[in-house]
Structures are given as structure tokens and as C-alpha cells.
Amino acid sequence: MSEYPPAIDTELPVSPGEGRYLCGLLYRTLLDEPPIGNGELAEYLGVSGASVSEMIDAFDEAGLVEYEPYRGATLTGDGERLAREILWRRCVVNRFFDRIGGIDLAAEQAYQIGCLLGEADVEALARQVDQPCRTRCLADNAEDCAELAV
């Protein structure tokens, strides 16, 4: 059983737990040249290698990554778009709570809230704050955005 609650009205095709793997792949891809090895991703996420292998296989079947045995995984266009949307949601929630409410959320809290909200709700929050990216994270490398690595 997942450590995360099931997604509710998120319009996201992955659970919050699954999204962590996609976001981790995107972040590692922005740091290094893909493919990203399973061990490298497991270390970054703090999960087992078996967990990464299982998730990568599922993403490969879903067309979100291309997996090359003994080399690693590369996000497909669909996988990258989804990872960037999830990261954007986390960033919007974090900025909203910080700027409007003066609340410093932990990255995991902002991530969970962003995954639980529907797209229209996240867009409504984004309109309330000075959000530099619209609908998805636009970072070209890991240093582009301090929010990316959190």
C-alpha cells in the first residue's frame, strides 16, 4: 500500500507517490545527461532499487519513460510534461502559502497539496501570486529554479 493518499480530483494520471519518481527523473535529467540509472534515482529519492525498477517498468509501459536495461531511463515528451506540471503545482502552492498566508510549507506538504488540488484550483492560486511559470515548470537546468531541487 502506498504511503500517500489516493489522488482526489487532481486530473493527474499518476498518484502523488508515482509522481515523485517522475519529478526525480526530471530533476536528475536537468543535472546530468540521461539516461538516469535506477541506482542513481533510488539514491536521490531515498527508496529501494526494486521500487525504482518496478516504477520505471510501469512508466515504460505507459509511455512516460523509455527504459534501456543496464543504462537507465529517459523521460518521454509525455513524461516530461507531466513531471513539469507536478513540479509547477508544488511551486504554486508553496508560493501561495508563503506570499499570501506567510506560511513556510515543507516541500512535501506543498507537493501533497498540489497533487490533491484540481487543475482549475491550482490555476486560481497561481493567479494570486507572482508565478513565473504558467501551467508547468520551465527550468532548463537544475540551477534555474531554487524550488526545483526541494
Short mmCIF file of C-alpha atoms in Angstrom, two decimals, residues 11-142:
data_model
loop_
_atom_site.label_atom_id
_atom_site.label_comp_id
_atom_site.label_asym_id
_atom_site.label_seq_id
_atom_site.Cartn_x
_atom_site.Cartn_y
_atom_site.Cartn_z
CA GLU A 11 -6.85 15.30 -13.13
CA LEU A 12 -3.33 13.86 -12.87
CA PRO A 13 -2.87 10.39 -14.39
CA VAL A 14 -0.46 9.33 -11.62
CA SER A 15 -0.66 9.16 -7.83
CA PRO A 16 1.44 11.52 -5.70
CA GLY A 17 3.81 8.63 -4.91
CA GLU A 18 4.27 7.83 -8.59
CA GLY A 19 4.73 11.50 -9.39
CA ARG A 20 7.74 11.65 -7.05
CA TYR A 21 9.57 9.25 -9.38
CA LEU A 22 8.79 11.33 -12.47
CA CYS A 23 9.85 14.54 -10.71
CA GLY A 24 13.03 12.84 -9.51
CA LEU A 25 13.80 11.73 -13.04
CA LEU A 26 13.27 15.25 -14.35
CA TYR A 27 15.49 16.80 -11.68
CA ARG A 28 18.27 14.25 -12.24
CA THR A 29 17.91 14.77 -16.01
CA LEU A 30 18.39 18.52 -15.57
CA LEU A 31 21.57 17.80 -13.57
CA ASP A 32 23.01 15.05 -15.74
CA GLU A 33 22.68 13.75 -19.26
CA PRO A 34 20.04 10.99 -19.49
CA PRO A 35 19.51 8.11 -19.26
CA ILE A 36 19.32 8.15 -15.47
CA GLY A 37 20.30 4.88 -13.82
CA ASN A 38 17.92 3.15 -11.45
CA GLY A 39 20.50 3.22 -8.64
CA GLU A 40 21.04 6.95 -9.11
CA LEU A 41 17.29 7.60 -8.93
CA ALA A 42 16.88 5.29 -5.93
CA GLU A 43 19.62 7.14 -4.05
CA TYR A 44 18.17 10.56 -4.90
CA LEU A 45 14.65 9.56 -3.79
CA GLY A 46 15.77 7.52 -0.80
CA VAL A 47 13.92 4.41 -1.94
CA SER A 48 14.93 0.85 -2.81
CA GLY A 49 16.30 -0.13 -6.19
CA ALA A 50 13.46 -2.64 -6.53
CA SER A 51 10.93 0.16 -6.03
CA VAL A 52 12.55 2.21 -8.78
CA SER A 53 12.72 -0.78 -11.15
CA GLU A 54 9.03 -1.52 -10.63
CA MET A 55 8.01 2.10 -11.19
CA ILE A 56 10.25 2.53 -14.25
CA ASP A 57 8.77 -0.61 -15.80
CA ALA A 58 5.24 0.73 -15.24
CA PHE A 59 6.19 4.14 -16.69
CA ASP A 60 7.84 2.45 -19.68
CA GLU A 61 4.61 0.53 -20.37
CA ALA A 62 2.59 3.76 -20.00
CA GLY A 63 4.86 5.62 -22.43
CA LEU A 64 6.16 8.07 -19.81
CA VAL A 65 9.77 6.87 -19.95
CA GLU A 66 11.99 4.94 -22.31
CA TYR A 67 13.97 2.34 -20.40
CA GLU A 68 17.25 0.84 -21.60
CA PRO A 69 18.37 -2.12 -19.47
CA TYR A 70 21.73 -1.53 -17.75
CA ARG A 71 21.69 2.13 -18.87
CA GLY A 72 18.62 3.71 -17.29
CA ALA A 73 15.51 5.71 -18.03
CA THR A 74 14.80 8.79 -20.11
CA LEU A 75 11.57 10.75 -19.82
CA THR A 76 9.45 10.79 -22.96
CA GLY A 77 7.79 14.03 -24.02
CA ASP A 78 4.62 12.99 -22.17
CA GLY A 79 6.59 12.01 -19.06
CA GLU A 80 8.48 15.29 -19.00
CA ARG A 81 5.30 17.35 -19.47
CA LEU A 82 3.65 15.50 -16.58
CA ALA A 83 6.69 15.89 -14.28
CA ARG A 84 6.86 19.60 -15.10
CA GLU A 85 3.15 20.04 -14.33
CA ILE A 86 3.52 18.29 -10.97
CA LEU A 87 6.54 20.43 -10.04
CA TRP A 88 4.66 23.56 -11.15
CA ARG A 89 1.74 22.61 -8.87
CA ARG A 90 4.12 22.24 -5.91
CA CYS A 91 5.74 25.58 -6.69
CA VAL A 92 2.38 27.39 -6.98
CA VAL A 93 1.17 26.01 -3.66
CA ASN A 94 4.45 26.88 -1.96
CA ARG A 95 4.39 30.46 -3.29
CA PHE A 96 0.73 30.92 -2.43
CA PHE A 97 1.12 29.82 1.20
CA ASP A 98 4.32 31.85 1.56
CA ARG A 99 3.18 35.07 -0.09
CA ILE A 100 -0.49 35.15 0.84
CA GLY A 101 -0.51 33.37 4.18
CA GLY A 102 3.05 33.90 5.38
CA ILE A 103 3.31 30.13 5.89
CA ASP A 104 6.54 28.33 5.07
CA LEU A 105 5.40 24.88 3.94
CA ALA A 106 7.78 21.97 3.75
CA ALA A 107 8.36 20.84 0.17
CA GLU A 108 6.49 17.58 0.82
CA GLN A 109 3.46 19.46 2.17
CA ALA A 110 3.34 21.73 -0.90
CA TYR A 111 3.77 18.69 -3.13
CA GLN A 112 0.89 16.80 -1.49
CA ILE A 113 -1.46 19.80 -1.64
CA GLY A 114 -0.53 20.49 -5.26
CA CYS A 115 -1.29 16.88 -6.19
CA LEU A 116 -4.61 16.89 -4.36
CA LEU A 117 -5.96 20.08 -5.94
CA GLY A 118 -7.64 20.11 -9.32
CA GLU A 119 -6.03 21.98 -12.20
CA ALA A 120 -8.52 24.87 -12.04
CA ASP A 121 -7.82 25.30 -8.32
CA VAL A 122 -4.05 25.41 -8.83
CA GLU A 123 -4.51 27.93 -11.64
CA ALA A 124 -6.63 30.08 -9.31
CA LEU A 125 -3.82 30.05 -6.73
CA ALA A 126 -1.26 30.89 -9.43
CA ARG A 127 -3.24 33.99 -10.38
CA GLN A 128 -2.92 35.22 -6.77
CA VAL A 129 0.89 35.14 -6.69
CA ASP A 130 3.76 36.22 -8.90
CA GLN A 131 4.21 32.80 -10.52
CA PRO A 132 6.98 32.93 -13.14
CA CYS A 133 5.94 29.71 -14.92
CA ARG A 134 2.47 29.09 -16.35
CA THR A 135 0.96 25.56 -16.29
CA ARG A 136 4.32 23.77 -15.90
CA CYS A 137 7.89 24.21 -14.70
CA LEU A 138 10.04 25.81 -17.40
CA ALA A 139 13.50 25.24 -15.89
CA ASP A 140 16.13 24.28 -18.48
CA ASN A 141 18.67 23.18 -15.89
CA ALA A 142 18.69 22.41 -12.18
#
